[in-house]
Short mmCIF file of C-alpha atoms in Angstrom, two decimals:
data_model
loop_
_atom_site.label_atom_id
_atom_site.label_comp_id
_atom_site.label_asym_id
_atom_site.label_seq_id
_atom_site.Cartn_x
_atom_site.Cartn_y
_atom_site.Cartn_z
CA UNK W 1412 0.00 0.00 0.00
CA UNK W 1413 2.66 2.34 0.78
CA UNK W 1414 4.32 2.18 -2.97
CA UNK W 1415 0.69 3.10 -4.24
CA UNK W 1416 0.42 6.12 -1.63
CA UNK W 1417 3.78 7.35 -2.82
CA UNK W 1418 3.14 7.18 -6.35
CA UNK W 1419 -0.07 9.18 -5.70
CA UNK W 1420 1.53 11.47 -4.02
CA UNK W 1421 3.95 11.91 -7.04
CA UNK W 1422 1.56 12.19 -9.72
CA UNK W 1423 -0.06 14.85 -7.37
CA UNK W 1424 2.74 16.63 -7.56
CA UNK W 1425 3.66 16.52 -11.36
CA UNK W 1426 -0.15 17.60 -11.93
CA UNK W 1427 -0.25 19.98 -9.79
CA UNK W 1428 -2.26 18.55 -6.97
CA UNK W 1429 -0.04 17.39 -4.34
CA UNK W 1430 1.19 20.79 -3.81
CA UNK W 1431 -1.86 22.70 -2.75
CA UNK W 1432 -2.54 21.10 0.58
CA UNK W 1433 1.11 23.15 1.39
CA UNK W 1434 0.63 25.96 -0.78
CA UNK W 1435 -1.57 27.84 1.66
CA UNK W 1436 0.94 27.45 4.86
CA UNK W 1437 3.69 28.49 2.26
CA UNK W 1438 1.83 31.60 0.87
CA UNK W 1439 1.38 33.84 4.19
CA UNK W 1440 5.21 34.47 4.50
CA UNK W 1441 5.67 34.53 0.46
CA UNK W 1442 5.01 37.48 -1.03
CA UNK W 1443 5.47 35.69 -5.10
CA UNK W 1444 3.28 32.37 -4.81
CA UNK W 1445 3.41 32.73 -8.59
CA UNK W 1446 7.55 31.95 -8.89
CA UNK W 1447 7.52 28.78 -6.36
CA UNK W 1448 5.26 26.70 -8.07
CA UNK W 1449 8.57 24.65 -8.50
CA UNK W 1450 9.05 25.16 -5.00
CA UNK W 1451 6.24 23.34 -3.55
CA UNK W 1452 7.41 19.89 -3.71
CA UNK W 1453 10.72 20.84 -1.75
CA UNK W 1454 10.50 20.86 1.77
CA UNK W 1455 10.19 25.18 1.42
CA UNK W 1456 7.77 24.85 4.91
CA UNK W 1457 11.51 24.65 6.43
CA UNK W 1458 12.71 27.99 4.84
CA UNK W 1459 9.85 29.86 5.69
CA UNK W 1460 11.31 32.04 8.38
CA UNK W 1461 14.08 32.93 6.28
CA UNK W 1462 13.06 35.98 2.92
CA UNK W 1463 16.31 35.90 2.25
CA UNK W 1464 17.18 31.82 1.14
CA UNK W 1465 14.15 32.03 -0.89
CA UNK W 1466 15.80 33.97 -3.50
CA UNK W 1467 18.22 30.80 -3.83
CA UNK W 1468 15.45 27.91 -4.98
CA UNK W 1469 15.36 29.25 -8.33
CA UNK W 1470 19.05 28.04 -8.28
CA UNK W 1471 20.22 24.64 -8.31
CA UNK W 1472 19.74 23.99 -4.64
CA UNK W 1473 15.82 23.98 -6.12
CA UNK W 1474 16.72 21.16 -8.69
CA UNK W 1475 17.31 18.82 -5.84
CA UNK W 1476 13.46 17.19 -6.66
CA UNK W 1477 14.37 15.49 -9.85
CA UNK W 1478 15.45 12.63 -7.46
CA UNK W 1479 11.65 12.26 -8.05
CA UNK W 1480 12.11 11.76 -11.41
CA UNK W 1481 13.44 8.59 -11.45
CA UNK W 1482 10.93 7.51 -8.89
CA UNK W 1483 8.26 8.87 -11.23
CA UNK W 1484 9.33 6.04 -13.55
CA UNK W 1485 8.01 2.48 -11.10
CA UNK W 1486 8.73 0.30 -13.36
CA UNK W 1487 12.67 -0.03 -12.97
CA UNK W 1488 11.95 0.03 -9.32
CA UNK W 1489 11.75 -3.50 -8.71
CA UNK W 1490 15.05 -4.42 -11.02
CA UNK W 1491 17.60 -2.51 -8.85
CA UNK W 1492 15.84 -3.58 -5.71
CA UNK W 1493 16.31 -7.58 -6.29
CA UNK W 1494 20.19 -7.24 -6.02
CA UNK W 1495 20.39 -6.60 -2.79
CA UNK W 1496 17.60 -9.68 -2.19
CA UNK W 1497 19.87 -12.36 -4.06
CA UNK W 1498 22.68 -11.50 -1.91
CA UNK W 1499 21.65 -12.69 1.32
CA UNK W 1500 21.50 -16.01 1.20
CA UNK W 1501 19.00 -15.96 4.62
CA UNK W 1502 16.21 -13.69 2.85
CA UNK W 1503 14.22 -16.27 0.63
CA UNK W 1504 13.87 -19.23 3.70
CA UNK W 1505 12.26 -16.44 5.74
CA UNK W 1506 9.73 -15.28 2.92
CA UNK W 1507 9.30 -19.01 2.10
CA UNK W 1508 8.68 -20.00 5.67
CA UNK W 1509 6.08 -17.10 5.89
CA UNK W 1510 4.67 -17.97 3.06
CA UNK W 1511 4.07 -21.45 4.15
CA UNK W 1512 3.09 -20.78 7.19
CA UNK W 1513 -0.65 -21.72 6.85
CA UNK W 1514 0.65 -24.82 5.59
CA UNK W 1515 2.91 -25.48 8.93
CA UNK W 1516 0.70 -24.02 10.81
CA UNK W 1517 -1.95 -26.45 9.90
CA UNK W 1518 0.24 -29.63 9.89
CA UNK W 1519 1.95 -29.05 12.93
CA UNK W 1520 -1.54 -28.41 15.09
CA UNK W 1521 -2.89 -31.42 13.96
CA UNK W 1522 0.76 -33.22 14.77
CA UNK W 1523 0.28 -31.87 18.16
CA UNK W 1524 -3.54 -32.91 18.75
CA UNK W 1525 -2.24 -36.18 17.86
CA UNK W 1526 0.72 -36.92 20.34
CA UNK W 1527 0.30 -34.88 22.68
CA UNK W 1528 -0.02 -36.71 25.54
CA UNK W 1529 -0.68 -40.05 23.99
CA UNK W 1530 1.16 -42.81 23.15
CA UNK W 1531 1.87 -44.36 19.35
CA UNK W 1532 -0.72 -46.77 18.66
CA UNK W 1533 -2.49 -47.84 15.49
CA UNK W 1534 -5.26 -45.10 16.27
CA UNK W 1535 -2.91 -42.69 16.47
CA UNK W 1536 -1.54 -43.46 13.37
CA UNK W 1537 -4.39 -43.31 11.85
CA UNK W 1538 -5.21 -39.82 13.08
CA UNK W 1539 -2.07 -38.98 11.58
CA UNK W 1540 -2.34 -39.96 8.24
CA UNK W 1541 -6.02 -38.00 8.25
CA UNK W 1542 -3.54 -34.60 8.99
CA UNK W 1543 -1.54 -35.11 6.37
CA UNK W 1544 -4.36 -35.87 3.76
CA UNK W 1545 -6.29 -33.00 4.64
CA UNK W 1546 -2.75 -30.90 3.87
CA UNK W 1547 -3.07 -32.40 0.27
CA UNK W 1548 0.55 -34.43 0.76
CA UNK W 1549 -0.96 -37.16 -0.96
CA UNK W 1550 -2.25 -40.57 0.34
CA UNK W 1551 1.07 -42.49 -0.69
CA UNK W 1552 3.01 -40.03 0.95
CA UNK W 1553 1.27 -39.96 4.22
CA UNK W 1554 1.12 -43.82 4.28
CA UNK W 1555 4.92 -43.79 3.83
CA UNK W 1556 5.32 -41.26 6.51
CA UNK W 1557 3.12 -42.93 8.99
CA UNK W 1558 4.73 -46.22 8.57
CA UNK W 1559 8.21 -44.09 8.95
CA UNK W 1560 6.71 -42.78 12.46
CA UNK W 1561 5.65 -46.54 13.76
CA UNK W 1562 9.20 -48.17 13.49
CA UNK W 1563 10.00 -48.98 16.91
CA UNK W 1564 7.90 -46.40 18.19
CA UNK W 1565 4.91 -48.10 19.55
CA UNK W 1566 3.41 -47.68 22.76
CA UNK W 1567 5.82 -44.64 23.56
CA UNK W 1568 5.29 -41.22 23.58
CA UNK W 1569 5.92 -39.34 20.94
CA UNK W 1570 7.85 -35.95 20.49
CA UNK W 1571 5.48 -34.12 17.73
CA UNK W 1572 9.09 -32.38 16.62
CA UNK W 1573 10.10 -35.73 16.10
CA UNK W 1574 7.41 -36.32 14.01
CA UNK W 1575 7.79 -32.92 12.16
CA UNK W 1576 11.29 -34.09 11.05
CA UNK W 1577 10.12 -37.11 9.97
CA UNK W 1578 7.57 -35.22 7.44
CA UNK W 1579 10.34 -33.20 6.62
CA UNK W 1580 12.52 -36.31 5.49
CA UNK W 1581 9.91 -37.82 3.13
CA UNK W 1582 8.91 -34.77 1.87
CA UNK W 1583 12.51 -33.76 0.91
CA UNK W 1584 12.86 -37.44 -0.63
CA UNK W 1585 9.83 -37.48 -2.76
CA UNK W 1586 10.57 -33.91 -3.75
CA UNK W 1587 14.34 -34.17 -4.50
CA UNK W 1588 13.47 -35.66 -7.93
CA UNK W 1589 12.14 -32.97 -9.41
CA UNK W 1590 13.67 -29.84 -7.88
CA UNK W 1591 15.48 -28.68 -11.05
CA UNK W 1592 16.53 -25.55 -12.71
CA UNK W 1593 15.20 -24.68 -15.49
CA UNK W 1594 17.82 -24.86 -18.27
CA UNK W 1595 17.83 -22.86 -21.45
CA UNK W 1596 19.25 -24.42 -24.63
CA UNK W 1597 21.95 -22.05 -25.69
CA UNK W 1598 21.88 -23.59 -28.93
CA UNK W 1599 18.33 -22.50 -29.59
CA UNK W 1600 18.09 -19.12 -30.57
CA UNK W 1601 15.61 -17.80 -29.11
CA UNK W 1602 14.82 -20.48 -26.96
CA UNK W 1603 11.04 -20.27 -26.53
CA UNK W 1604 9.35 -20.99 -23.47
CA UNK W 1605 5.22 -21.20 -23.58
CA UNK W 1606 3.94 -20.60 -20.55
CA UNK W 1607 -0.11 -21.95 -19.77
CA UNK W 1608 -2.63 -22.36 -17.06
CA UNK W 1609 -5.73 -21.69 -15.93
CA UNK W 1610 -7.61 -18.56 -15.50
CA UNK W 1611 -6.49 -16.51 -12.63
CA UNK W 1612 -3.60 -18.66 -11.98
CA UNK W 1613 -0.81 -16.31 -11.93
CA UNK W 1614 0.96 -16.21 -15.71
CA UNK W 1615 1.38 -12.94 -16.77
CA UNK W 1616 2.95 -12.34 -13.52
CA UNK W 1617 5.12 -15.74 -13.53
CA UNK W 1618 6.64 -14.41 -16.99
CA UNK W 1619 7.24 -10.85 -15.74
CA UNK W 1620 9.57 -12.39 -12.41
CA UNK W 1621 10.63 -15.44 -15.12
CA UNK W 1622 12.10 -12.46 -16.92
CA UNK W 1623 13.26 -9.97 -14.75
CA UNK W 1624 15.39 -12.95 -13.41
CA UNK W 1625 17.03 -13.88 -17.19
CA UNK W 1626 17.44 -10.53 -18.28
CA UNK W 1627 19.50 -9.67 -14.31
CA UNK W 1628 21.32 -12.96 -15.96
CA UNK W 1629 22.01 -10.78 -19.23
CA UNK W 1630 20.05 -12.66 -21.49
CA UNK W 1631 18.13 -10.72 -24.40
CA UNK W 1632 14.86 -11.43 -23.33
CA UNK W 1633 11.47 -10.90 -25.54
CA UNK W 1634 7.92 -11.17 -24.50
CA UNK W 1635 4.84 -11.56 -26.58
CA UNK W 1636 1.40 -10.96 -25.21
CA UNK W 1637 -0.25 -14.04 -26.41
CA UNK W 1638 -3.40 -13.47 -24.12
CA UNK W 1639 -4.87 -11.73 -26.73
CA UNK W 1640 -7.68 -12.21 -24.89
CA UNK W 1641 -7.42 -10.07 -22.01
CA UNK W 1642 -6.65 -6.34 -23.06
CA UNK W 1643 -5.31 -6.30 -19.28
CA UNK W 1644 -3.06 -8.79 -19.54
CA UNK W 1645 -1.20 -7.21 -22.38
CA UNK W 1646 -0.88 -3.98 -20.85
CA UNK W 1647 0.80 -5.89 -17.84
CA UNK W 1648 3.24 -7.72 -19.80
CA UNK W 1649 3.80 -4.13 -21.48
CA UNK W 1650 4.72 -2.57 -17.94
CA UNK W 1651 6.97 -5.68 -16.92
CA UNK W 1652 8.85 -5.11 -20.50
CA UNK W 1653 9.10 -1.34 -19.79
CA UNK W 1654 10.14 -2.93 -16.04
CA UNK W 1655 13.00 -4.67 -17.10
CA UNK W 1656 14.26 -3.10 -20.96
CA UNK W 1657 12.60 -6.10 -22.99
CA UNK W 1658 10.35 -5.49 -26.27
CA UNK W 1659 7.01 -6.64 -26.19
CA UNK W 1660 5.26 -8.20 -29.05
CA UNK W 1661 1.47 -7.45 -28.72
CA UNK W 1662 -1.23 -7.30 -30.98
CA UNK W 1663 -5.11 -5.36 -30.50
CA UNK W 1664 -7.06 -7.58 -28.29
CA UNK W 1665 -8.89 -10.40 -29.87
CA UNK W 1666 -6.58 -10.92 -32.33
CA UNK W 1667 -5.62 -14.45 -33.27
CA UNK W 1668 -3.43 -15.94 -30.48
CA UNK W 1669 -1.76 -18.45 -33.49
CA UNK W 1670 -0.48 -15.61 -35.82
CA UNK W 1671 0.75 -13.72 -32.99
CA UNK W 1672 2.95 -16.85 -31.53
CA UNK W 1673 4.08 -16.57 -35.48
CA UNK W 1674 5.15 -12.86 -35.51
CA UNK W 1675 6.53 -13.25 -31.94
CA UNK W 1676 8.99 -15.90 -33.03
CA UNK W 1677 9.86 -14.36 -36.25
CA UNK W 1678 10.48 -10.91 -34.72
CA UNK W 1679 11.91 -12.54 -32.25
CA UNK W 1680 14.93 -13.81 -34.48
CA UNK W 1681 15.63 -11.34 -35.90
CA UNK W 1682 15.72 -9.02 -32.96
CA UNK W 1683 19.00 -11.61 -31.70
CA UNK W 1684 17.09 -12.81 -28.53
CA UNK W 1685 18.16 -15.46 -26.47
CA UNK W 1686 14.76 -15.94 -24.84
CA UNK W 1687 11.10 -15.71 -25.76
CA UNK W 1688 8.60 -16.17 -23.26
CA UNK W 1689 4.91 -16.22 -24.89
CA UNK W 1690 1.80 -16.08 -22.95
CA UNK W 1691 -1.36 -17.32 -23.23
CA UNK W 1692 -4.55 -17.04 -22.38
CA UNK W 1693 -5.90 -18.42 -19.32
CA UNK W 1694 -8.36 -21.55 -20.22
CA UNK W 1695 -9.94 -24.32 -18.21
CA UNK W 1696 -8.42 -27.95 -18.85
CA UNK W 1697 -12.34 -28.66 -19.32
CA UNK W 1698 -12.98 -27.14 -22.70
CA UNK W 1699 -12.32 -29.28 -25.53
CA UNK W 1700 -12.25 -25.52 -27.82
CA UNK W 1701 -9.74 -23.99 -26.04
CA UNK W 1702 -7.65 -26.23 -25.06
CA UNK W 1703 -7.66 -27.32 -28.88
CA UNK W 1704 -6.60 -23.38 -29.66
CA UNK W 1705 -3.46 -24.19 -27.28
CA UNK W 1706 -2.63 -26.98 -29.73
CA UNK W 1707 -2.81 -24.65 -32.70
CA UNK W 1708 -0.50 -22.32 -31.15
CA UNK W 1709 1.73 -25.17 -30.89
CA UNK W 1710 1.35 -26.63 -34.25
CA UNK W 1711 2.20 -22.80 -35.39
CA UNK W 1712 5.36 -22.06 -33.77
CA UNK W 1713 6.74 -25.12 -35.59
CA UNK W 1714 6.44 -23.79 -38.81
CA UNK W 1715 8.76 -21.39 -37.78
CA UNK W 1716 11.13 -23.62 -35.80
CA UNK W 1717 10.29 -27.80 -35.39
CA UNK W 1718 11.51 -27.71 -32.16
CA UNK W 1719 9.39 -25.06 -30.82
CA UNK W 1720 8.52 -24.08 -28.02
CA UNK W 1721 11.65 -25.80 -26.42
CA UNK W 1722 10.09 -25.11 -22.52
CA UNK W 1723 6.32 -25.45 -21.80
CA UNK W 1724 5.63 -24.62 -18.46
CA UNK W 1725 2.51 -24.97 -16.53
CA UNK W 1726 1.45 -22.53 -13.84
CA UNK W 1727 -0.38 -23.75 -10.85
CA UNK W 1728 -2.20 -21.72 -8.15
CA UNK W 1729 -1.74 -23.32 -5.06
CA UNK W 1730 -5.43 -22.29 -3.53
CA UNK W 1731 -7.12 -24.58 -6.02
CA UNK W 1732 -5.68 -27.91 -4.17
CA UNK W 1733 -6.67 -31.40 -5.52
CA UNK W 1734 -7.95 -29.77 -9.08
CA UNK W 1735 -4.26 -28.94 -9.80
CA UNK W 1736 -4.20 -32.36 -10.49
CA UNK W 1737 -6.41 -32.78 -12.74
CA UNK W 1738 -5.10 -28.76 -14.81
CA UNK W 1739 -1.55 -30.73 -14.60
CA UNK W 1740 -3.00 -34.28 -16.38
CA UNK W 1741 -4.66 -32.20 -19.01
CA UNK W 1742 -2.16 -29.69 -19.72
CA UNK W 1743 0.60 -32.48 -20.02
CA UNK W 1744 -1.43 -34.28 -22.51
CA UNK W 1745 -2.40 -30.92 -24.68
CA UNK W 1746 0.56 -28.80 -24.46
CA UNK W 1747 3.68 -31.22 -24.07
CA UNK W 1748 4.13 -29.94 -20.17
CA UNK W 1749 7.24 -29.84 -19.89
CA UNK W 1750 8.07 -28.34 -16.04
CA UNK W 1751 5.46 -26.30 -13.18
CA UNK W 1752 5.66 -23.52 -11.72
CA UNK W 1753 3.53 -23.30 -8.16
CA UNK W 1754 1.94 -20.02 -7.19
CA UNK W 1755 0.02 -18.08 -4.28
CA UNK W 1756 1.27 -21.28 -1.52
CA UNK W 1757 1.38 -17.89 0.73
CA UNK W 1758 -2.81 -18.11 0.12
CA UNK W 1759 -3.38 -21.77 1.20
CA UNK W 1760 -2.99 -24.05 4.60
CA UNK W 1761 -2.99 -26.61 1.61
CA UNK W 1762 0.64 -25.97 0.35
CA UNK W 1763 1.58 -29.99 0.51
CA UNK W 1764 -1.01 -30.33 -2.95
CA UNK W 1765 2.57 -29.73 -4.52
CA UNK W 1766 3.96 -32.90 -3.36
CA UNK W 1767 1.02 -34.52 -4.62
CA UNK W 1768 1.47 -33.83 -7.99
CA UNK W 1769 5.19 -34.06 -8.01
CA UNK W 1770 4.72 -37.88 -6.66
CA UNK W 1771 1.97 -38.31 -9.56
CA UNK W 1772 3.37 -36.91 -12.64
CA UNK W 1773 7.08 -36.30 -12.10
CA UNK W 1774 7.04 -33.22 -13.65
CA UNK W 1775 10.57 -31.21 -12.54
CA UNK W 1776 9.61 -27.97 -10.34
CA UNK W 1777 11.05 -24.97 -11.78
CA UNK W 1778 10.30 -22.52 -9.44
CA UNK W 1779 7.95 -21.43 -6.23
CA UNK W 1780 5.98 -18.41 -5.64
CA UNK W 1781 4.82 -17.03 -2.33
CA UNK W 1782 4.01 -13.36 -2.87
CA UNK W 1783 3.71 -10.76 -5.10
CA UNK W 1784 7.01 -9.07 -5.55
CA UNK W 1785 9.69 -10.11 -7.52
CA UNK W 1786 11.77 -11.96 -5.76
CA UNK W 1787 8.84 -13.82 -4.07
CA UNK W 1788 9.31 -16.15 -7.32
CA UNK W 1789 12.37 -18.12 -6.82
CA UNK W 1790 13.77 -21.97 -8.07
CA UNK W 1791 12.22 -24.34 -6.25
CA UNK W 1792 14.68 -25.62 -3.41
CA UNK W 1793 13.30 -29.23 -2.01
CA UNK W 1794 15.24 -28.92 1.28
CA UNK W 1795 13.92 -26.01 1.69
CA UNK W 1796 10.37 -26.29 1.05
CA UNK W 1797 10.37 -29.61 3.17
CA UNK W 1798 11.60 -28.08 6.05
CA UNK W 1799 9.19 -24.94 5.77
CA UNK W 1800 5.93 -27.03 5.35
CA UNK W 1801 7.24 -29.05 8.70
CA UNK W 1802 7.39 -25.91 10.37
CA UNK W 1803 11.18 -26.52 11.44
CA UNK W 1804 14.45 -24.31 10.85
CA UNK W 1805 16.58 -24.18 7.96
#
């Protein structure tokens, strides 16, 4: 909230309206409210005692505000801000571990109403397991870590931190599989990465961060605005180009999404870039029309290179739970899936749906989100996310 108060209070300014608010307590010691309407936006409420200092602002002391200036341009705000972010190593666990939080939260109260002050017995057990399916772990994995609990553990009592780290062991183990990077074929110029999902779920956003990151890499990145649906969407992948220095290829809304992935590609080579990310528009795995239009898009890109796109990625929104199953069965068989990306687990006590779907479709995990901002979009770390969701320390 406080970067949209500060950009109002900007735009106020360059417009004219921010200053009148001050304008009054400024005019009863000026004599010439006509020569300070530069003025207002420095801090003149300061200089008001002294006559004699306000024959200086005219002078450079005055041009102090274009500091503003840059500020007046948010877009390149985020860019410079990340550095700082990538260097400390201790920054992502804690926004992961916040973000996760319902998810701990959730798992390690129902841990606790388990064993706390009981013993380990096949009730308990089954208690257990009931946690761990309600956090959308899967019913393989909780099996697995309920039979991981039992050994040699009967009839005692039962630390629920013990328990915790057991979670975190056969999450990590089922997870470690397919926490990998995603890797751009240098030998593919561009190399073209489609990016899909459902409505809502979080893709023009995903390829704004996606990019941001590449670019910071110094790849040449392009974007096309293949939502051709949504005149919103292209305007956002517009501000995220104008964000990080990257063209955008957009057409008028409701203009075919197939010739655009067509232009995109073609401009796209001969612009030099090592990256194009495409989106698309936002479709439920349900319709047979749609999803069919995804296919074309494919089919189209190929004419231009065969072994387009090179990187398919699916977006998944966390919230949704068990029907991200379902988005990532369809989607694989339409679109030649070839790695996820998880959103908004900062919006769900059902974060473990992840695990779920890694166990069924051994998909690699590209990256994580858990917020907004840019570097709330990070690769996805198994270690890590195992030992958030238990609720322990890195």
């Amino acid at each position: 909230m406080a970067e949209n108060e500060s950009g109002k209070g900007f735009f106020g300014r360059l417009f004219g309206r921010g200053p009148t608010p001050d304008a009054p307590a400024q005019q009863k010691p000026q004599e010439a409210p006509q020569e300070s309407p530069q003025e207002s936006p420095q801090e003149t409420p300061q200089e008001t005692p002294l006559e004699a200092p306000q024959e200086a602002p005219p002078a450079t002391p005055q041009e102090a505000p274009p500091p503003p200036a840059p500020l007046e341009a948010p877009p390149p705000a985020p860019a410079p801000g990340d550095a700082p972010t990538a260097g400390a190593p201790g920054s992502w666990w804690t926004r992961l571990k916040s973000g996760l939080s319902r998810s701990s939260s959730s798992i390690g109260q129902g841990v606790a109403s388990v064993f706390t002050k009981r013993k380990l017995d096949a009730q308990t057990l089954e208690e257990l397991e009931d946690v761990l399916i309600r956090a959308d772990l899967g019913v393989a994995l909780a099996s697995r870590i309920c039979e991981s609990v039992g050994k040699g553990r009967y009839d005692k009592t039962v630390d629920p931190d013990e328990v915790k780290a057991i979670l975190a062991s056969e999450v990590e183990a089922a997870l470690a599989p397919v926490a990998l990077p995603l890797t751009l074929d240098a030998t593919q110029r561009p190399h073209v990465i489609l990016v899909v999902g459902v409505n809502g779920s979080g893709k023009t956003t995903t390829i704004g961060k996606i990019a941001a990151k590449l670019t910071r890499e110094g790849k040449k990145v392009t974007l096309a605005a293949g939502d051709t649906f949504r005149a919103a969407a292209i305007e956002q992948l517009q501000i995220w180009g104008g964000r990080i220095g990257a063209p955008v290829i957009a057409r008028a809304q409701g203009s075919d999404a197939a010739s655009l992935a067509f232009e995109a590609l073609t401009e796209a080579r001969a612009q030099g870039a090592d990256v194009l990310l495409m989106d698309t528009a936002g479709r439920l795995q349900n319709r047979a029309e749609l999803m069919a239009e995804l296919e074309k898009i494919v089919r189209v890109m190929k004419k231009v290179d065969p072994q387009a796109p090179h990187s398919v990625l699916l977006v998944l929104d966390a919230t949704v739970g068990q029907n991200a199953l379902s988005q990532t069965e369809t989607f694989g068989r339409m679109a030649g899936v070839t790695g996820l990306v998880m959103t908004k687990l900062d919006g769900t006590a059902r974060g473990g749906i992840l695990v779920a779907i890694a166990e069924k479709h051994k998909l690699p995990v590209h990256f994580i989100g858990v917020g907004e901002g840019v570097d709330d979009l990070e690769p996805f770390a198994a270690r890590d996310f195992a030992r958030a969701i238990a609720g322990l320390d890195a």
